[in-house]
C-alpha cells in the first residue's frame, strides 16, 4: 500500500525542471586501492576494498565551500545556457562548514555575479540537496515573477572523519549544483518531493568535537528510512520500481546500498552511484552523480529518476523527477 506522508509536495504541472547540472571535485584525489596510512593508522588494501571506496577527493585550504560551490554553480549555469544575472534565487546546502554569520549562500551569489538573487543557506545534513530543491521549488511556484534558481550543495566531508575510524576511507569532498527553472511540459520535470524529520532519532549520527560519530543502529535506520521515502514517492506517483530508469541515492555505505536494493527488489543495473570513486560526499552526493552521469551520457533527458537521502536530524527525504 502507498505510504501517506503529509510532508510530500506535488510539482507535477508546475513546469519546474532541472535545466543545468554541474559539479566540482577538489584537485587532490586520494586512492585507497593499495592501502593507505591516515593519521598514523594504516589500512590494508582488503579493508579499503571491503568498504567499496577506491578513491575520493580531499579539498585543499583554498578549496573552500564557497569556492567549490561557485565552480559547480558556474558549470550548471553554463549547461543551462543561463547567465548569473538571470537567477532569482541561490540556495546553498552545507553542513560541514556551518558558521553563524555571514551565511555562505550570499557569498556564493556574489562570486557568481548573481546580484539580484535572494541567496541563503539550508542544512538538513546529508538531505541538504533535497531540502534545497524543495525550498527553491516552493519559492519559484509561489512567486509568478521568478523563473529560476540555482541549488548548490557543497561539503568538505573529509574534515568530519574522526581520526582512526573507517570514515577516513569513505568521506570525500565535492560540490554539485542544478539550475531549477520553469518551462517544462506538463508531466515532465520535477514531479514530487518529500522531506521528513524524526526528532526522537536525532542523535543517530552526531558531530562531537567536530567529528562524526554514528550510533550502531545507523545502518538499519538508514535503510528503513530510505525505503519509506521510496514507497512514499512511488505511491504518490502511482508507479512501481519497474517504472524507474534509475535510483540515484545519497550513498552512505555498501551495507546501506545492499539493504535498499534488497528492500525495493531493485534490478542491480538500475542502482547507480559514484560512491566507488568519489566516496560519501554528504549533501553534494546526489547532484554530483547526476552531473557526472549526464556528462558521461549514462543518464539522458527524459529518464525517470528517484533520489533518496537520509541524514542526521534525523532527516529522510527524496525527489522523483525526469531529466
Tab-separated table of C-alpha atoms in Angstrom:
chain	number	residue	atom	x	y	z
A	1	UNK	CA	0.000	0.000	0.000
A	2	UNK	CA	1.271	3.543	-0.717
A	3	UNK	CA	2.682	5.315	2.307
A	4	UNK	CA	0.765	8.531	3.033
A	5	UNK	CA	3.071	11.336	4.072
A	6	UNK	CA	1.790	14.878	4.656
A	7	UNK	CA	5.305	16.214	4.041
A	8	UNK	CA	5.184	15.193	0.368
A	9	UNK	CA	4.851	18.008	-2.173
A	10	UNK	CA	3.451	17.686	-5.696
A	11	UNK	CA	5.204	19.560	-8.513
A	12	UNK	CA	3.537	17.850	-11.475
A	13	UNK	CA	2.183	20.600	-13.722
A	14	UNK	CA	4.382	23.276	-12.115
A	15	UNK	CA	6.702	23.419	-15.121
A	16	UNK	CA	9.738	23.071	-12.858
A	17	UNK	CA	12.672	21.094	-14.188
A	18	UNK	CA	16.448	20.789	-13.931
A	19	UNK	CA	17.876	22.589	-16.975
A	20	UNK	CA	21.548	22.502	-15.997
A	21	UNK	CA	23.766	20.239	-13.900
A	22	UNK	CA	27.273	20.931	-12.625
A	23	UNK	CA	29.901	19.555	-10.260
A	24	UNK	CA	33.321	20.323	-8.832
A	25	UNK	CA	35.875	17.889	-7.436
A	26	UNK	CA	38.894	19.083	-5.449
A	27	UNK	CA	42.304	18.785	-7.090
A	28	UNK	CA	43.626	16.105	-4.732
A	29	UNK	CA	42.417	12.589	-5.496
A	30	UNK	CA	43.281	10.063	-2.778
A	31	UNK	CA	43.440	6.382	-3.748
A	32	UNK	CA	42.549	3.609	-1.293
A	33	UNK	CA	43.331	0.739	-3.653
A	34	UNK	CA	46.830	-0.083	-2.436
A	35	UNK	CA	46.225	0.552	1.229
A	36	UNK	CA	46.665	3.890	2.895
A	37	UNK	CA	48.021	5.465	6.067
A	38	UNK	CA	45.950	8.286	7.555
A	39	UNK	CA	46.514	9.921	10.902
A	40	UNK	CA	49.043	7.308	11.929
A	41	UNK	CA	46.785	4.349	11.139
A	42	UNK	CA	47.460	2.027	8.206
A	43	UNK	CA	44.573	0.385	6.369
A	44	UNK	CA	45.267	-2.729	4.306
A	45	UNK	CA	44.011	-2.879	0.691
A	46	UNK	CA	41.465	-5.544	1.669
A	47	UNK	CA	39.992	-3.342	4.391
A	48	UNK	CA	39.609	-0.456	1.976
A	49	UNK	CA	38.106	-2.695	-0.707
A	50	UNK	CA	35.517	-4.019	1.739
A	51	UNK	CA	34.160	-0.501	2.210
A	52	UNK	CA	33.660	-0.040	-1.526
A	53	UNK	CA	35.523	3.252	-1.963
A	54	UNK	CA	38.503	3.084	-4.329
A	55	UNK	CA	39.181	6.820	-4.332
A	56	UNK	CA	37.866	10.125	-3.019
A	57	UNK	CA	38.733	13.822	-3.148
A	58	UNK	CA	40.132	15.991	-0.372
A	59	UNK	CA	39.830	19.780	-0.544
A	60	UNK	CA	42.894	21.972	-0.067
A	61	UNK	CA	42.728	25.042	2.183
A	62	UNK	CA	41.912	27.311	-0.763
A	63	UNK	CA	39.104	24.990	-1.912
A	64	UNK	CA	36.557	26.398	0.498
A	65	UNK	CA	32.855	25.571	0.438
A	66	UNK	CA	32.107	28.867	-1.302
A	67	UNK	CA	34.825	28.255	-3.902
A	68	UNK	CA	33.636	24.713	-4.674
A	69	UNK	CA	30.001	25.860	-4.750
A	70	UNK	CA	30.849	28.656	-7.175
A	71	UNK	CA	32.586	26.284	-9.583
A	72	UNK	CA	29.701	23.789	-9.546
A	73	UNK	CA	27.113	26.540	-9.970
A	74	UNK	CA	29.004	28.073	-12.903
A	75	UNK	CA	29.104	24.691	-14.610
A	76	UNK	CA	25.356	24.193	-14.090
A	77	UNK	CA	24.541	27.669	-15.433
A	78	UNK	CA	26.736	27.087	-18.489
A	79	UNK	CA	24.958	23.815	-19.267
A	80	UNK	CA	21.590	25.526	-18.839
A	81	UNK	CA	22.682	28.332	-21.167
A	82	UNK	CA	21.971	30.921	-18.484
A	83	UNK	CA	23.853	33.897	-17.060
A	84	UNK	CA	24.152	34.667	-13.328
A	85	UNK	CA	22.060	37.834	-13.669
A	86	UNK	CA	19.117	35.667	-14.785
A	87	UNK	CA	18.986	33.869	-11.409
A	88	UNK	CA	16.268	34.778	-8.910
A	89	UNK	CA	17.251	32.505	-6.009
A	90	UNK	CA	20.515	30.884	-4.865
A	91	UNK	CA	20.184	28.159	-2.225
A	92	UNK	CA	23.329	26.661	-0.705
A	93	UNK	CA	23.134	23.361	1.176
A	94	UNK	CA	26.054	22.661	3.500
A	95	UNK	CA	26.600	21.161	6.941
A	96	UNK	CA	30.336	20.542	7.281
A	97	UNK	CA	31.356	24.218	7.447
A	98	UNK	CA	28.436	25.875	9.171
A	99	UNK	CA	29.018	29.350	10.585
A	100	UNK	CA	26.908	31.903	12.423
A	101	UNK	CA	27.340	34.904	10.115
A	102	UNK	CA	27.690	35.699	7.359
A	103	UNK	CA	25.894	32.853	5.631
A	104	UNK	CA	27.803	31.274	2.777
A	105	UNK	CA	24.974	31.387	0.216
A	106	UNK	CA	25.187	35.161	-0.321
A	107	UNK	CA	28.955	34.845	-0.779
A	108	UNK	CA	28.371	32.256	-3.499
A	109	UNK	CA	25.853	34.554	-5.219
A	110	UNK	CA	28.330	37.454	-5.049
A	111	UNK	CA	31.128	35.328	-6.516
A	112	UNK	CA	28.807	34.265	-9.336
A	113	UNK	CA	27.655	37.792	-10.053
A	114	UNK	CA	24.024	36.874	-9.321
A	115	UNK	CA	23.437	40.331	-7.900
A	116	UNK	CA	19.641	40.357	-7.900
A	117	UNK	CA	19.215	36.860	-6.463
A	118	UNK	CA	17.947	36.169	-2.978
A	119	UNK	CA	20.626	33.884	-1.509
A	120	UNK	CA	20.672	31.880	1.704
A	121	UNK	CA	21.844	28.644	3.348
A	122	UNK	CA	19.980	25.488	4.321
A	123	UNK	CA	21.261	22.464	6.218
A	124	UNK	CA	19.496	19.147	6.736
A	125	UNK	CA	22.821	17.294	6.860
A	126	UNK	CA	23.078	14.771	4.004
A	127	UNK	CA	19.485	15.537	2.907
A	128	UNK	CA	20.559	19.124	2.211
A	129	UNK	CA	20.181	18.877	-1.561
A	130	UNK	CA	16.610	17.609	-1.218
A	131	UNK	CA	15.926	20.404	1.278
A	132	UNK	CA	17.399	22.974	-1.107
A	133	UNK	CA	15.435	21.799	-4.140
A	134	UNK	CA	12.160	21.641	-2.205
A	135	UNK	CA	12.732	25.131	-0.784
A	136	UNK	CA	13.654	26.636	-4.150
A	137	UNK	CA	10.711	24.929	-5.865
A	138	UNK	CA	8.313	26.324	-3.261
A	139	UNK	CA	9.625	29.843	-3.792
A	140	UNK	CA	9.501	29.666	-7.585
A	141	UNK	CA	5.979	28.246	-7.506
A	142	UNK	CA	4.771	30.951	-5.096
A	143	UNK	CA	6.279	33.911	-6.959
A	144	UNK	CA	4.950	34.256	-10.537
A	145	UNK	CA	7.705	36.699	-11.470
A	146	UNK	CA	10.545	34.361	-10.535
A	147	UNK	CA	11.788	31.970	-13.203
A	148	UNK	CA	14.884	30.122	-11.981
A	149	UNK	CA	17.014	29.137	-9.031
A	150	UNK	CA	20.460	27.689	-8.537
A	151	UNK	CA	20.572	24.989	-5.873
A	152	UNK	CA	24.114	24.048	-4.928
A	153	UNK	CA	25.265	21.502	-2.353
A	154	UNK	CA	28.838	21.571	-1.077
A	155	UNK	CA	30.512	19.677	1.765
A	156	UNK	CA	34.068	19.096	2.949
A	157	UNK	CA	33.125	15.775	4.494
A	158	UNK	CA	36.701	14.530	4.845
A	159	UNK	CA	37.194	17.053	7.664
A	160	UNK	CA	34.460	15.386	9.704
A	161	UNK	CA	36.018	11.909	9.771
A	162	UNK	CA	37.197	11.067	13.280
A	163	UNK	CA	40.897	10.057	13.226
A	164	UNK	CA	41.382	6.315	13.483
A	165	UNK	CA	37.961	5.423	12.072
A	166	UNK	CA	36.899	3.989	8.728
A	167	UNK	CA	35.263	7.290	7.889
A	168	UNK	CA	38.715	8.370	6.768
A	169	UNK	CA	38.417	5.920	3.874
A	170	UNK	CA	34.861	6.871	2.931
A	171	UNK	CA	34.269	10.611	3.372
A	172	UNK	CA	35.095	12.867	0.410
A	173	UNK	CA	34.722	16.496	-0.611
A	174	UNK	CA	32.763	17.914	-3.562
A	175	UNK	CA	30.119	20.353	-4.750
A	176	UNK	CA	27.176	19.732	-7.066
A	177	UNK	CA	24.610	22.133	-8.478
A	178	UNK	CA	21.419	22.284	-10.509
A	179	UNK	CA	19.568	25.067	-12.263
A	180	UNK	CA	15.877	24.691	-11.441
A	181	UNK	CA	13.572	26.694	-13.676
A	182	UNK	CA	10.083	26.957	-15.055
A	183	UNK	CA	9.223	25.835	-18.553
A	184	UNK	CA	8.819	22.054	-18.525
A	185	UNK	CA	5.941	20.459	-20.393
A	186	UNK	CA	3.161	19.087	-18.225
A	187	UNK	CA	4.026	15.656	-16.841
A	188	UNK	CA	7.786	16.122	-17.082
A	189	UNK	CA	10.477	17.655	-14.889
A	190	UNK	CA	10.235	17.695	-11.102
A	191	UNK	CA	7.246	15.565	-10.084
A	192	UNK	CA	7.275	15.007	-6.302
A	193	UNK	CA	9.467	15.736	-3.294
A	194	UNK	CA	9.323	14.740	0.346
A	195	UNK	CA	11.298	15.633	3.460
A	196	UNK	CA	10.536	14.443	6.982
A	197	UNK	CA	12.194	14.585	10.386
A	198	UNK	CA	12.198	12.045	13.214
A	199	UNK	CA	13.455	14.173	16.098
A	200	UNK	CA	13.459	11.222	18.501
A	201	UNK	CA	16.338	9.766	16.485
A	202	UNK	CA	18.237	12.993	16.013
A	203	UNK	CA	21.405	11.580	17.562
A	204	UNK	CA	21.670	8.545	15.249
A	205	UNK	CA	24.537	10.498	13.718
A	206	UNK	CA	26.020	13.315	15.757
A	207	UNK	CA	29.060	15.552	15.482
A	208	UNK	CA	31.032	15.779	18.703
A	209	UNK	CA	34.284	17.723	18.926
A	210	UNK	CA	33.925	18.301	15.183
A	211	UNK	CA	33.986	14.583	14.315
A	212	UNK	CA	31.118	12.482	13.029
A	213	UNK	CA	30.003	9.795	15.482
A	214	UNK	CA	27.335	7.380	14.197
A	215	UNK	CA	25.411	5.079	16.515
A	216	UNK	CA	25.287	1.293	15.927
A	217	UNK	CA	21.690	1.370	14.692
A	218	UNK	CA	22.516	3.802	11.866
A	219	UNK	CA	22.521	1.254	9.022
A	220	UNK	CA	19.166	-0.256	9.938
A	221	UNK	CA	17.656	3.201	10.382
A	222	UNK	CA	19.099	4.490	7.096
A	223	UNK	CA	17.782	1.508	5.132
A	224	UNK	CA	14.327	1.720	6.700
A	225	UNK	CA	14.095	5.466	6.150
A	226	UNK	CA	15.244	5.187	2.524
A	227	UNK	CA	12.633	2.535	1.808
A	228	UNK	CA	9.960	4.688	3.439
A	229	UNK	CA	10.907	7.610	1.174
A	230	UNK	CA	10.849	5.404	-1.929
A	231	UNK	CA	7.435	3.967	-1.001
A	232	UNK	CA	6.081	7.453	-0.386
A	233	UNK	CA	7.188	8.912	-3.708
A	234	UNK	CA	6.366	5.886	-5.825
A	235	UNK	CA	2.986	5.602	-4.120
A	236	UNK	CA	2.156	9.250	-4.707
A	237	UNK	CA	3.114	8.911	-8.377
A	238	UNK	CA	1.176	5.660	-8.737
A	239	UNK	CA	4.136	3.803	-10.234
A	240	UNK	CA	6.387	0.910	-9.257
A	241	UNK	CA	10.109	0.298	-9.114
A	242	UNK	CA	9.965	-1.188	-12.599
A	243	UNK	CA	8.824	2.184	-13.973
A	244	UNK	CA	12.065	3.866	-12.894
A	245	UNK	CA	15.057	4.280	-15.149
A	246	UNK	CA	17.396	4.910	-12.228
A	247	UNK	CA	17.659	5.037	-8.463
A	248	UNK	CA	20.417	7.579	-7.758
A	249	UNK	CA	20.510	7.933	-3.957
A	250	UNK	CA	22.713	9.659	-1.444
A	251	UNK	CA	25.273	6.905	-0.838
A	252	UNK	CA	26.002	6.072	2.796
A	253	UNK	CA	27.983	2.847	2.594
A	254	UNK	CA	27.824	-0.573	0.949
A	255	UNK	CA	25.655	-2.079	3.688
A	256	UNK	CA	23.016	0.623	3.237
A	257	UNK	CA	23.103	0.185	-0.539
A	258	UNK	CA	22.568	-3.567	-0.220
A	259	UNK	CA	19.644	-3.100	2.160
A	260	UNK	CA	17.904	-0.579	-0.090
A	261	UNK	CA	18.320	-2.695	-3.233
A	262	UNK	CA	17.001	-5.769	-1.448
A	263	UNK	CA	14.084	-3.924	0.151
A	264	UNK	CA	12.955	-2.421	-3.156
A	265	UNK	CA	13.687	-5.577	-5.149
A	266	UNK	CA	15.504	-3.217	-7.492
A	267	UNK	CA	17.327	-4.640	-10.510
A	268	UNK	CA	21.045	-4.034	-9.852
A	269	UNK	CA	21.506	-2.267	-13.192
A	270	UNK	CA	19.050	0.461	-12.116
A	271	UNK	CA	21.028	1.378	-8.977
A	272	UNK	CA	23.680	3.953	-9.758
A	273	UNK	CA	26.075	5.961	-7.591
A	274	UNK	CA	29.658	7.184	-7.976
A	275	UNK	CA	30.415	6.115	-4.408
A	276	UNK	CA	33.273	3.848	-5.502
A	277	UNK	CA	35.325	6.695	-6.995
A	278	UNK	CA	34.073	9.760	-5.054
A	279	UNK	CA	33.141	8.361	-1.644
A	280	UNK	CA	30.365	9.757	0.529
A	281	UNK	CA	30.317	13.490	-0.208
A	282	UNK	CA	27.466	14.422	2.129
A	283	UNK	CA	24.754	16.648	0.689
A	284	UNK	CA	26.682	17.003	-2.585
A	285	UNK	CA	26.354	13.299	-3.405
A	286	UNK	CA	23.149	13.369	-5.468
A	287	UNK	CA	23.865	16.416	-7.673
A	288	UNK	CA	27.464	15.370	-8.404
A	289	UNK	CA	26.246	11.941	-9.511
A	290	UNK	CA	23.529	13.458	-11.717
A	291	UNK	CA	26.005	15.871	-13.277
A	292	UNK	CA	28.768	13.327	-13.778
A	293	UNK	CA	26.459	10.670	-15.232
A	294	UNK	CA	24.763	13.176	-17.562
A	295	UNK	CA	28.172	14.365	-18.748
A	296	UNK	CA	29.129	10.756	-19.481
A	297	UNK	CA	25.851	10.076	-21.286
A	298	UNK	CA	24.812	7.440	-18.728
A	299	UNK	CA	21.621	9.303	-17.814
A	300	UNK	CA	19.694	11.093	-20.537
A	301	UNK	CA	16.905	13.634	-20.962
A	302	UNK	CA	13.584	12.015	-20.211
A	303	UNK	CA	14.986	9.436	-17.798
A	304	UNK	CA	12.775	8.921	-14.749
A	305	UNK	CA	14.908	9.121	-11.606
A	306	UNK	CA	14.270	8.541	-7.916
A	307	UNK	CA	16.774	10.022	-5.471
A	308	UNK	CA	16.572	9.262	-1.747
A	309	UNK	CA	18.618	10.715	1.091
A	310	UNK	CA	18.958	10.388	4.862
A	311	UNK	CA	20.880	12.486	7.334
A	312	UNK	CA	21.407	13.435	10.936
A	313	UNK	CA	18.415	15.215	12.367
A	314	UNK	CA	17.006	12.525	11.743
A	315	UNK	CA	16.007	13.632	8.248
A	316	UNK	CA	14.829	11.466	5.362
A	317	UNK	CA	13.616	12.694	2.006
A	318	UNK	CA	13.809	12.381	-1.718
A	319	UNK	CA	12.940	13.577	-5.201
A	320	UNK	CA	11.122	11.959	-8.117
A	321	UNK	CA	11.803	13.673	-11.436
A	322	UNK	CA	12.555	13.369	-15.124
A	323	UNK	CA	15.650	14.986	-16.571
